[in-house]
Amino acid sequence: MSNVSIKTVKEVDALRVASQMAAETLLGVGDMIRAGITTEDINTFVHEDTIRRGGYPAPLNYHGFPKSVCTSINEVVCHGIPCDRVLEPGDIINVDVTTIYNGFYGDTSATFYIGKPSPEAKHVTEVSRRSLQLGIAQVRDGARLGDIGAAIQEFAEAEGCSVVRAFVGHGIGRRFHEAPQVSHVGKYGNGARLRAGMCFTIEPMINIGTYEVEIQEDKWTALTADRSLSAQFEHTIVVTKSGCEVLTRRSRQLANSEIFPDPFAVSEARAL
């Protein structure tokens, strides 16, 4: 991984600032999101909030992407383009926020509930949330990249879900996407070693059905091939000597997302 940059303390500090700006904008999305608004309304909020904070929305015009945020509803895996689609009760929607500040990027996303979810929608969302947590738990100096994907794949598949292969986490810094690529499937002990100072995202896309996806004519929107539900959560992290720091960690509970008791806490307790 000679092309993977090890960030300096100052660079990590700058990434932390950009990441916290993105995290705060995502918290704002949670506060405003509800049935009856459009995904274009979300785009307007994210754009204006990012600018108000002194940042710039990284997705806007990135390789031609036409909006300031990605909004991915139900069977949309990722890269959904905001439009006049009205959010309806029962929808789930991933909102992916990336902020540029002083030349550094912070990238985070979450899946939100619009009203009461179906059992399937709740399950895939909570499996995705826990998958991210388990992937992060593998990160430490000297661990392997494959450990992250192995932990995610093992858990998600045990819960009857699938893990998208077509999209991966990525290094981040002065560029939106850098090395390394962080697969969300893998084997323990495989892959390059993680080193303190490496910065990257972990962002598992979990489907209730097949892991295969289809890209639509707009060249961005990715749908599950079987049109089953998909959910995703994402954090930007930095590897440390003792583990890792979640640079996009939120300062408070995420409204309209973190609304249920942890469904996996009971099973964990029984296993102890």
XYZ file of N, CA and C in Angstrom:
816
model
N 0.837 -1.195 0.000
C 0.000 0.000 0.000
C 0.869 1.242 0.000
N 1.859 1.258 -0.861
C 2.783 2.384 -0.908
C 2.092 3.675 -1.328
N 0.919 3.563 -1.986
C 0.205 4.761 -2.425
C -0.781 5.269 -1.383
N -0.826 4.648 -0.212
C -1.707 5.091 0.868
C -0.962 6.101 1.725
N -1.526 7.280 1.867
C -0.845 8.318 2.636
C -1.121 8.161 4.122
N -0.089 8.391 4.915
C -0.215 8.444 6.369
C -0.340 9.916 6.743
N -1.441 10.263 7.346
C -1.716 11.663 7.630
C -0.907 12.146 8.833
N -0.467 13.398 8.771
C 0.209 14.030 9.898
C -0.826 14.448 10.937
N -0.355 14.839 12.104
C -1.267 15.306 13.151
C -2.075 16.501 12.657
N -1.420 17.427 11.965
C -2.126 18.604 11.451
C -3.168 18.221 10.408
N -2.838 17.253 9.572
C -3.803 16.812 8.567
C -5.001 16.135 9.222
N -4.755 15.328 10.236
C -5.860 14.693 10.956
C -6.728 15.751 11.629
N -6.101 16.760 12.194
C -6.862 17.853 12.804
C -7.776 18.518 11.773
N -7.250 18.744 10.571
C -8.044 19.372 9.515
C -9.178 18.455 9.055
N -8.894 17.171 8.952
C -9.931 16.205 8.596
C -11.016 16.149 9.658
N -10.610 16.250 10.905
C -11.576 16.223 12.007
C -12.548 17.398 11.909
N -12.032 18.569 11.581
C -12.895 19.746 11.453
C -13.904 19.548 10.321
N -13.437 19.121 9.153
C -14.340 18.884 8.026
C -15.354 17.794 8.354
N -14.893 16.757 9.037
C -15.768 15.640 9.390
C -16.842 16.063 10.378
N -16.473 16.882 11.343
C -17.460 17.355 12.306
C -18.477 18.286 11.652
N -18.057 19.048 10.676
C -19.009 19.874 9.934
C -20.021 18.992 9.202
N -19.543 17.931 8.564
C -20.452 17.005 7.886
C -21.392 16.341 8.882
N -20.856 15.947 10.040
C -21.676 15.304 11.064
C -22.779 16.232 11.556
N -22.454 17.501 11.743
C -23.457 18.463 12.204
C -24.531 18.690 11.144
N -24.136 18.725 9.889
C -25.128 18.865 8.823
C -26.046 17.656 8.789
N -25.492 16.460 8.971
C -26.319 15.250 8.984
C -27.293 15.272 10.160
N -26.855 15.761 11.313
C -27.773 15.921 12.442
C -28.923 16.847 12.065
N -28.614 17.905 11.337
C -29.655 18.819 10.881
C -30.641 18.154 9.941
N -30.142 17.261 9.091
C -31.029 16.496 8.213
C -32.003 15.683 9.053
N -31.493 15.030 10.086
C -32.359 14.241 10.950
C -33.461 15.066 11.584
N -33.147 16.292 11.913
C -34.134 17.169 12.545
C -35.219 17.628 11.572
N -34.886 17.763 10.289
C -35.855 18.321 9.338
C -36.572 17.278 8.488
N -36.053 16.067 8.449
C -36.593 15.075 7.527
C -37.939 14.550 8.043
N -38.886 14.390 7.128
C -40.225 13.938 7.507
C -41.005 13.610 6.231
N -42.120 12.932 6.396
C -43.003 12.675 5.268
C -43.529 13.997 4.722
N -43.654 14.061 3.403
C -44.216 15.241 2.760
C -43.197 16.170 2.149
N -41.930 16.066 2.561
C -40.896 16.871 1.912
C -40.315 16.081 0.745
N -39.598 16.763 -0.114
C -38.969 16.103 -1.254
C -37.476 15.919 -1.001
N -36.875 15.062 -1.797
C -35.422 14.917 -1.684
C -34.715 16.189 -2.143
N -35.359 16.976 -2.990
C -34.795 18.279 -3.359
C -34.774 19.217 -2.157
N -35.774 19.104 -1.278
C -35.763 19.892 -0.042
C -34.550 19.530 0.817
N -34.227 18.240 0.860
C -33.043 17.805 1.614
C -31.789 18.396 0.986
N -31.727 18.352 -0.340
C -30.572 18.916 -1.041
C -30.404 20.401 -0.723
N -31.501 21.132 -0.734
C -31.437 22.567 -0.430
C -30.918 22.798 0.979
N -31.433 22.012 1.938
C -30.969 22.166 3.316
C -29.477 21.871 3.426
N -29.035 20.751 2.858
C -27.624 20.366 2.977
C -26.733 21.414 2.325
N -27.113 21.864 1.158
C -26.296 22.872 0.468
C -26.184 24.140 1.310
N -27.307 24.649 1.759
C -27.297 25.906 2.506
C -26.606 25.762 3.856
N -26.825 24.634 4.530
C -26.198 24.430 5.835
C -24.685 24.297 5.702
N -24.243 23.591 4.674
C -22.805 23.429 4.446
C -22.139 24.775 4.170
N -22.756 25.560 3.315
C -22.210 26.882 2.994
C -22.220 27.778 4.232
N -23.291 27.704 5.012
C -23.396 28.527 6.221
C -22.266 28.228 7.194
N -21.831 26.994 7.214
C -20.749 26.594 8.121
C -19.369 26.934 7.562
N -19.320 27.443 6.360
C -18.044 27.808 5.759
C -17.431 26.732 4.901
N -18.182 25.653 4.666
C -17.687 24.563 3.842
C -18.269 24.597 2.444
N -18.026 23.508 1.706
C -18.563 23.360 0.362
C -19.018 21.916 0.200
N -20.199 21.689 -0.414
C -20.705 20.326 -0.588
C -19.927 19.575 -1.667
N -19.176 18.575 -1.258
C -18.277 17.877 -2.178
C -18.972 17.195 -3.350
N -20.183 16.636 -3.183
C -20.783 15.950 -4.330
C -21.094 16.860 -5.510
N -21.336 18.145 -5.265
C -21.801 19.044 -6.321
C -20.775 19.152 -7.447
N -21.182 18.693 -8.623
C -20.348 18.694 -9.841
C -19.166 17.729 -9.765
N -19.163 16.828 -8.791
C -18.096 15.822 -8.717
C -18.320 14.802 -9.828
N -17.436 14.785 -10.795
C -17.588 13.932 -11.984
C -18.969 14.109 -12.611
N -19.520 15.305 -12.507
C -20.799 15.604 -13.127
C -22.019 15.364 -12.262
N -21.837 14.949 -11.009
C -23.007 14.755 -10.145
C -23.695 16.109 -9.963
N -25.025 16.172 -10.166
C -25.677 17.482 -10.280
C -26.159 18.115 -8.980
N -26.006 17.433 -7.853
C -26.573 17.933 -6.603
C -25.526 17.949 -5.491
N -25.940 18.461 -4.328
C -25.016 18.667 -3.206
C -25.025 17.538 -2.195
N -25.865 16.537 -2.399
C -25.987 15.420 -1.466
C -26.580 14.241 -2.226
N -26.329 13.040 -1.738
C -26.958 11.844 -2.301
C -28.126 11.437 -1.407
N -29.278 11.163 -2.023
C -30.469 10.747 -1.286
C -30.976 9.445 -1.893
N -30.890 8.356 -1.138
C -31.145 7.021 -1.688
C -32.297 6.365 -0.928
N -33.438 6.222 -1.605
C -34.674 5.770 -0.977
C -34.929 4.297 -1.263
N -35.266 3.543 -0.221
C -35.763 2.171 -0.314
C -34.825 1.254 -1.090
N -35.126 0.968 -2.355
C -34.319 0.038 -3.148
C -33.104 0.700 -3.783
N -32.935 2.001 -3.585
C -31.746 2.688 -4.094
C -30.592 2.432 -3.132
N -29.533 1.829 -3.636
C -28.387 1.452 -2.810
C -27.551 2.675 -2.461
N -27.265 3.501 -3.458
C -26.443 4.688 -3.233
C -26.537 5.613 -4.435
N -26.036 6.830 -4.249
C -25.897 7.831 -5.316
C -27.226 8.277 -5.911
N -28.296 8.197 -5.110
C -29.571 8.729 -5.554
C -29.493 10.238 -5.729
N -30.081 10.739 -6.795
C -30.030 12.166 -7.118
C -31.288 12.856 -6.586
N -31.139 13.873 -5.754
C -32.310 14.598 -5.253
C -33.187 15.121 -6.392
N -34.514 15.072 -6.148
C -35.472 15.479 -7.177
C -36.783 15.861 -6.492
N -37.888 15.772 -7.223
C -39.180 16.145 -6.652
C -39.894 14.965 -6.002
N -39.185 13.865 -5.795
C -39.771 12.699 -5.118
C -40.151 13.075 -3.689
N -41.421 12.853 -3.342
C -41.929 13.176 -2.011
C -41.723 11.979 -1.089
N -41.188 12.225 0.097
C -41.017 11.158 1.076
C -42.375 10.749 1.634
N -42.579 9.430 1.727
C -43.854 8.890 2.178
C -43.659 8.060 3.437
N -44.702 7.969 4.281
C -44.602 7.127 5.479
C -44.209 5.699 5.107
N -43.252 5.154 5.826
C -42.758 3.809 5.556
C -41.484 3.771 4.750
N -41.130 4.876 4.105
C -39.864 4.931 3.367
C -38.676 4.851 4.324
N -37.576 4.336 3.817
C -36.272 4.548 4.445
C -35.408 5.275 3.427
N -34.553 6.155 3.914
C -33.735 6.959 3.002
C -32.354 7.177 3.591
N -31.342 6.877 2.794
C -29.969 7.201 3.176
C -29.623 8.582 2.641
N -29.059 9.396 3.519
C -28.582 10.722 3.134
C -27.080 10.755 3.368
N -26.330 11.012 2.306
C -24.862 10.933 2.321
C -24.287 12.340 2.159
N -23.668 12.838 3.231
C -23.160 14.207 3.290
C -21.634 14.195 3.246
N -21.062 14.985 2.369
C -19.606 15.161 2.330
C -19.294 16.650 2.251
N -18.469 17.104 3.185
C -18.121 18.515 3.285
C -16.640 18.722 2.978
N -16.348 19.750 2.198
C -14.967 20.199 2.003
C -14.760 21.451 2.849
N -13.696 21.439 3.639
C -13.364 22.624 4.433
C -11.851 22.781 4.463
N -11.382 23.933 4.033
C -9.942 24.209 3.973
C -9.173 23.121 3.223
N -9.807 22.584 2.183
C -9.135 21.613 1.327
C -9.197 20.178 1.795
N -9.894 19.907 2.906
C -10.017 18.543 3.424
C -11.481 18.110 3.416
N -11.671 16.788 3.338
C -13.001 16.213 3.176
C -13.445 15.474 4.435
N -14.735 15.580 4.731
C -15.367 14.775 5.771
C -16.612 14.136 5.194
N -16.789 12.831 5.391
C -17.799 12.049 4.669
C -18.570 11.183 5.656
N -19.893 11.313 5.667
C -20.707 10.524 6.591
C -22.108 10.348 6.018
N -22.763 9.269 6.396
C -24.145 9.070 5.952
C -24.910 8.273 6.993
N -26.235 8.326 6.864
C -27.106 7.542 7.738
C -28.402 7.262 7.007
N -29.060 6.204 7.434
C -30.387 5.875 6.922
C -31.429 6.341 7.931
N -32.457 7.003 7.427
C -33.516 7.570 8.255
C -34.834 6.842 8.003
N -35.653 6.801 9.053
C -37.004 6.261 8.953
C -37.984 7.403 8.704
N -38.861 7.214 7.737
C -39.942 8.169 7.500
C -41.215 7.538 8.059
N -41.556 7.912 9.268
C -42.684 7.281 9.939
C -42.331 5.879 10.397
N -43.355 5.062 10.566
C -43.172 3.700 11.071
C -42.678 2.785 9.955
N -41.538 2.117 10.159
C -41.015 1.243 9.104
C -41.664 -0.132 9.124
N -41.618 -0.805 7.994
C -42.001 -2.214 7.948
C -40.957 -3.032 8.692
N -41.295 -4.265 9.098
C -40.282 -5.111 9.752
C -39.024 -5.282 8.902
N -39.192 -5.452 7.588
C -38.026 -5.603 6.710
C -37.182 -4.336 6.688
N -37.839 -3.187 6.611
C -37.105 -1.919 6.570
C -36.333 -1.697 7.861
N -36.964 -1.994 8.971
C -36.278 -1.848 10.256
C -35.102 -2.811 10.344
N -35.306 -4.041 9.903
C -34.246 -5.049 10.020
C -33.028 -4.665 9.190
N -33.224 -4.327 7.928
C -32.069 -4.026 7.077
C -31.363 -2.764 7.556
N -32.117 -1.813 8.078
C -31.501 -0.584 8.576
C -30.661 -0.851 9.813
N -31.204 -1.615 10.755
C -30.467 -1.872 11.991
C -29.293 -2.823 11.760
N -29.422 -3.747 10.803
C -28.283 -4.601 10.451
C -27.169 -3.752 9.849
N -27.524 -2.798 9.011
C -26.509 -1.917 8.426
C -25.835 -1.072 9.497
N -26.615 -0.547 10.430
C -26.047 0.266 11.500
C -25.035 -0.547 12.315
N -25.444 -1.759 12.701
C -24.542 -2.594 13.496
C -23.346 -3.060 12.668
N -23.540 -3.304 11.386
C -22.423 -3.716 10.530
C -21.318 -2.673 10.534
N -21.695 -1.406 10.451
C -20.693 -0.341 10.510
C -19.962 -0.371 11.843
N -20.689 -0.531 12.924
C -20.066 -0.570 14.247
C -19.063 -1.721 14.353
N -19.439 -2.876 13.822
C -18.557 -4.038 13.894
C -17.326 -3.860 13.012
N -17.501 -3.224 11.859
C -16.346 -2.942 11.013
C -15.373 -1.998 11.687
N -15.897 -0.943 12.301
C -15.048 0.018 13.009
C -14.300 -0.656 14.146
N -14.946 -1.593 14.813
C -14.328 -2.269 15.960
C -13.089 -3.065 15.576
N -12.928 -3.378 14.294
C -11.761 -4.134 13.836
C -10.539 -3.251 13.585
N -10.737 -1.949 13.555
C -9.677 -1.042 13.098
C -8.696 -0.728 14.219
N -7.452 -1.008 13.951
C -6.359 -0.674 14.878
C -5.049 -0.811 14.112
N -4.012 -0.211 14.618
C -2.691 -0.328 14.017
C -2.274 -1.796 13.972
N -1.917 -2.292 12.787
C -1.479 -3.666 12.630
C -2.554 -4.636 12.198
N -3.820 -4.231 12.267
C -4.892 -5.092 11.773
C -4.832 -5.153 10.249
N -5.663 -5.991 9.675
C -5.699 -6.157 8.221
C -6.976 -5.550 7.650
N -6.870 -5.052 6.423
C -8.054 -4.513 5.759
C -9.172 -5.547 5.682
N -8.792 -6.790 5.434
C -9.793 -7.838 5.316
C -10.583 -8.083 6.579
N -10.027 -7.703 7.728
C -10.737 -7.891 8.995
C -12.028 -7.078 9.023
N -11.990 -5.892 8.425
C -13.164 -5.019 8.418
C -14.299 -5.679 7.651
N -14.003 -6.082 6.414
C -15.021 -6.716 5.598
C -15.505 -8.030 6.170
N -14.589 -8.793 6.774
C -14.970 -10.085 7.344
C -15.994 -9.915 8.452
N -15.762 -8.949 9.325
C -16.683 -8.725 10.440
C -18.056 -8.293 9.939
N -18.071 -7.424 8.941
C -19.336 -6.950 8.376
C -20.077 -8.078 7.673
N -19.374 -8.796 6.809
C -20.004 -9.868 6.039
C -20.525 -10.970 6.944
N -19.739 -11.366 7.919
C -20.126 -12.432 8.842
C -21.439 -12.092 9.544
N -21.530 -10.884 10.045
C -22.729 -10.479 10.781
C -23.933 -10.318 9.860
N -23.766 -9.571 8.773
C -24.902 -9.276 7.898
C -25.498 -10.545 7.301
N -24.643 -11.455 6.868
C -25.153 -12.689 6.270
C -25.803 -13.586 7.311
N -25.298 -13.573 8.541
C -25.938 -14.330 9.618
C -27.333 -13.789 9.918
N -27.552 -12.516 9.620
C -28.855 -11.891 9.832
C -29.754 -11.983 8.593
N -29.334 -12.765 7.600
C -30.155 -12.989 6.424
C -30.092 -11.895 5.382
N -29.098 -11.029 5.492
C -28.938 -9.931 4.538
C -27.714 -10.178 3.656
N -27.527 -9.328 2.675
C -26.354 -9.427 1.809
C -25.584 -8.118 1.840
N -24.303 -8.201 1.473
C -23.410 -7.044 1.498
C -23.042 -6.676 0.062
N -23.282 -5.448 -0.305
C -22.977 -4.977 -1.660
C -21.473 -5.040 -1.909
N -21.101 -5.604 -3.038
C -19.687 -5.702 -3.439
C -19.264 -4.571 -4.360
N -20.211 -3.998 -5.093
C -19.875 -3.069 -6.173
C -19.343 -1.730 -5.685
N -19.634 -1.384 -4.430
C -19.178 -0.108 -3.874
C -18.451 -0.365 -2.564
N -17.424 0.421 -2.306
C -16.549 0.171 -1.155
C -16.266 1.477 -0.418
N -15.715 1.343 0.790
C -15.174 2.503 1.478
C -13.889 2.945 0.798
N -13.372 4.089 1.227
C -12.241 4.675 0.502
C -11.400 5.555 1.409
N -10.129 5.661 1.045
C -9.287 6.637 1.702
C -9.815 8.036 1.460
N -9.456 8.947 2.354
C -9.968 10.311 2.259
C -8.952 11.263 2.870
N -8.917 12.468 2.374
C -7.959 13.452 2.879
C -8.135 14.753 2.135
N -7.136 15.111 1.334
C -7.257 16.284 0.464
C -8.009 15.945 -0.819
N -8.304 14.684 -1.003
C -9.137 14.238 -2.112
C -10.328 13.477 -1.551
N -11.416 13.517 -2.296
C -12.647 12.829 -1.901
C -12.396 11.328 -1.794
N -11.762 10.778 -2.811
C -11.496 9.339 -2.854
C -10.007 9.094 -3.063
N -9.400 8.411 -2.108
C -7.990 8.042 -2.154
C -7.876 6.544 -1.878
N -6.646 6.033 -1.973
C -6.373 4.685 -1.488
C -6.379 4.726 0.050
N -6.751 3.596 0.676
C -7.082 2.301 0.099
C -8.574 2.171 -0.188
N -8.926 1.166 -0.978
C -10.314 0.756 -1.080
C -10.621 -0.160 0.099
N -11.763 0.055 0.707
C -12.139 -0.700 1.906
C -13.370 -1.543 1.579
N -13.137 -2.806 1.242
C -14.242 -3.704 0.915
C -15.028 -4.045 2.176
N -16.327 -4.253 1.998
C -17.183 -4.617 3.125
C -17.445 -6.112 3.183
N -16.704 -6.869 2.392
C -16.632 -8.322 2.521
C -15.156 -8.697 2.569
N -14.859 -9.846 3.162
C -13.451 -10.226 3.231
C -13.213 -11.397 4.153
N -11.939 -11.660 4.401
C -11.526 -12.732 5.299
C -10.578 -12.167 6.343
N -10.746 -12.655 7.564
C -9.860 -12.214 8.638
C -8.407 -12.554 8.295
N -7.514 -11.627 8.543
C -6.094 -11.857 8.310
C -5.636 -11.575 6.901
N -6.555 -11.240 6.007
C -6.200 -10.935 4.620
C -6.100 -9.427 4.405
N -5.391 -9.070 3.353
C -5.309 -7.665 2.974
C -4.144 -6.946 3.622
N -3.959 -5.717 3.201
C -2.845 -4.903 3.694
C -3.019 -4.564 5.167
N -1.905 -4.301 5.815
C -1.947 -3.923 7.230
C -2.369 -2.459 7.376
N -3.154 -2.206 8.392
C -3.526 -0.841 8.735
C -2.421 -0.208 9.562
N -2.188 1.071 9.324
C -1.147 1.796 10.044
C -1.728 3.069 10.644
N -1.246 3.432 11.810
C -1.699 4.661 12.456
C -1.501 5.846 11.515
N -2.516 6.680 11.413
C -2.478 7.824 10.513
C -3.209 7.611 9.204
N -3.597 6.373 8.907
C -4.423 6.126 7.729
C -5.835 6.633 7.996
N -6.420 7.309 7.016
C -7.788 7.818 7.125
C -8.627 7.234 5.994
N -9.783 6.716 6.329
C -10.664 6.157 5.313
C -12.088 6.085 5.839
N -13.008 5.803 4.925
C -14.403 5.610 5.301
C -14.720 4.121 5.363
N -15.664 3.793 6.207
C -16.322 2.488 6.197
C -17.792 2.787 5.982
N -18.419 2.151 5.000
C -19.774 2.546 4.604
C -20.565 1.371 4.027
N -20.791 0.325 4.817
C -21.451 -0.870 4.287
C -22.857 -0.602 3.774
N -23.115 -1.073 2.562
C -24.450 -1.059 1.973
C -25.009 -2.459 2.120
N -26.082 -2.579 2.877
C -26.661 -3.870 3.225
C -28.032 -3.997 2.571
N -28.258 -5.122 1.890
C -29.522 -5.361 1.198
C -30.296 -6.484 1.864
N -31.609 -6.393 1.791
C -32.448 -7.451 2.338
C -32.495 -8.650 1.387
N -32.171 -8.413 0.110
C -32.164 -9.467 -0.900
C -30.771 -9.667 -1.472
N -30.672 -9.713 -2.793
C -29.382 -9.934 -3.446
C -28.438 -8.755 -3.243
N -27.139 -9.062 -3.281
C -26.145 -7.988 -3.181
C -25.887 -7.308 -4.523
N -26.428 -7.854 -5.602
C -26.157 -7.305 -6.922
C -26.946 -6.016 -7.146
N -26.344 -5.116 -7.928
C -26.956 -3.806 -8.164
C -27.039 -3.530 -9.659
N -27.875 -2.566 -10.005
C -28.008 -2.095 -11.380
C -27.888 -0.579 -11.394
N -27.093 -0.062 -12.314
C -26.930 1.379 -12.460
C -27.945 1.887 -13.483
N -28.630 2.946 -13.133
C -29.676 3.481 -13.994
C -29.103 4.368 -15.107
N -29.995 4.815 -15.995
C -29.561 5.577 -17.168
C -28.885 6.893 -16.809
N -29.159 7.415 -15.608
C -28.502 8.667 -15.221
C -27.029 8.475 -14.891
N -26.579 7.203 -14.906
C -25.179 6.816 -14.667
C -24.753 6.961 -13.199
N -25.689 7.266 -12.319
C -25.385 7.436 -10.897
C -26.211 6.501 -10.015
N -27.526 6.553 -10.160
C -28.417 5.850 -9.240
C -28.217 4.347 -9.328
N -27.874 3.737 -8.188
C -27.673 2.288 -8.117
C -28.846 1.664 -7.371
N -29.522 0.716 -8.009
C -30.655 0.015 -7.408
C -30.280 -1.426 -7.110
N -30.917 -2.010 -6.113
C -30.774 -3.447 -5.912
C -31.345 -4.150 -7.140
N -30.670 -5.190 -7.594
C -31.085 -5.869 -8.821
C -32.474 -6.480 -8.695
N -32.840 -6.895 -7.479
C -34.155 -7.495 -7.257
C -35.154 -6.508 -6.661
N -34.753 -5.238 -6.549
C -35.583 -4.149 -6.017
C -35.953 -4.368 -4.551
N -35.107 -5.098 -3.844
C -35.287 -5.241 -2.400
C -34.725 -4.014 -1.692
N -35.059 -3.870 -0.413
C -34.628 -2.710 0.355
C -33.130 -2.732 0.632
N -32.556 -1.538 0.731
C -31.132 -1.383 1.027
C -30.962 -0.271 2.047
N -29.952 -0.407 2.915
C -29.656 0.621 3.919
C -28.149 0.768 4.053
N -27.728 1.945 4.494
C -26.296 2.232 4.603
C -26.033 3.236 5.717
N -24.899 3.043 6.392
C -24.354 4.021 7.339
C -22.871 4.177 7.042
N -22.342 5.372 7.321
C -20.948 5.655 6.972
C -20.305 6.580 7.989
N -19.052 6.288 8.307
C -18.222 7.183 9.104
C -16.854 7.343 8.448
N -16.225 8.481 8.701
C -14.819 8.704 8.369
C -13.999 8.449 9.622
N -12.945 7.645 9.501
C -12.157 7.278 10.675
C -10.668 7.453 10.403
N -9.907 7.537 11.477
C -8.449 7.543 11.389
C -7.923 6.434 12.286
N -6.971 5.673 11.777
C -6.340 4.611 12.560
C -5.405 5.246 13.582
N -5.460 4.747 14.818
C -4.560 5.208 15.874
C -3.773 4.020 16.418
N -2.789 4.297 17.249
C -1.994 3.223 17.848
C -2.849 2.301 18.709
N -3.858 2.879 19.354
C -4.683 2.100 20.281
C -5.983 1.608 19.669
N -6.284 2.006 18.439
C -7.530 1.598 17.805
C -7.875 2.526 16.667
N -8.878 3.356 16.857
C -9.230 4.335 15.839
C -10.053 5.448 16.467
N -10.140 6.547 15.753
C -11.013 7.654 16.125
C -12.034 7.843 15.012
N -13.294 7.913 15.390
C -14.356 8.187 14.425
C -14.452 9.700 14.265
N -13.943 10.206 13.170
C -13.865 11.653 12.975
C -15.238 12.278 12.765
N -16.187 11.492 12.261
C -17.544 11.992 12.025
C -18.506 11.595 13.144
N -17.975 11.247 14.301
C -18.846 10.913 15.433
C -19.767 12.091 15.731
N -21.042 11.782 15.953
C -22.025 12.837 16.174
C -22.081 13.250 17.641
N -22.486 14.484 17.860
C -22.508 15.063 19.205
C -23.775 14.729 19.976
N -24.765 14.179 19.288
C -26.024 13.836 19.953
C -26.746 12.778 19.139
N -27.876 12.327 19.671
C -28.665 11.300 19.011
C -29.183 11.814 17.671
N -29.209 10.920 16.696
C -29.638 11.272 15.343
C -31.145 11.071 15.220
N -31.878 12.169 15.121
C -33.334 12.110 15.040
C -33.781 11.349 13.797
N -34.887 10.629 13.950
C -35.499 9.871 12.858
C -34.608 8.762 12.305
N -33.567 8.412 13.067
C -32.720 7.274 12.706
C -32.457 6.411 13.932
N -31.868 7.025 14.954
C -31.580 6.297 16.196
C -32.799 6.363 17.106
N -33.843 5.645 16.721
C -35.124 5.762 17.419
C -35.565 4.473 18.098
N -34.873 3.373 17.839
C -35.245 2.095 18.433
C -34.161 1.617 19.393
N -34.541 0.856 20.429
C -33.515 0.196 21.250
C -32.676 -0.721 20.368
N -31.417 -0.884 20.715
C -30.512 -1.725 19.931
C -31.056 -3.149 19.888
N -31.500 -3.640 18.727
C -32.091 -4.979 18.664
C -31.088 -6.099 18.850
N -29.798 -5.787 18.785
C -28.778 -6.827 18.898
C -28.140 -6.872 20.278
N -28.485 -5.941 21.144
C -27.900 -5.915 22.484
C -28.311 -7.139 23.286
N -29.563 -7.580 23.121
C -30.056 -8.739 23.874
C -29.310 -9.996 23.469
N -29.145 -10.201 22.150
C -28.446 -11.402 21.686
C -27.000 -11.390 22.134
N -26.380 -10.207 22.180
C -25.004 -10.114 22.665
C -24.927 -10.499 24.132
N -25.886 -10.024 24.922
C -25.889 -10.322 26.352
C -26.043 -11.820 26.588
N -26.881 -12.463 25.792
C -27.084 -13.909 25.943
C -25.824 -14.695 25.612
N -25.006 -14.122 24.731
C -23.789 -14.829 24.317
C -22.685 -14.736 25.355
N -22.799 -13.810 26.289
C -21.745 -13.617 27.289
C -21.779 -14.716 28.349
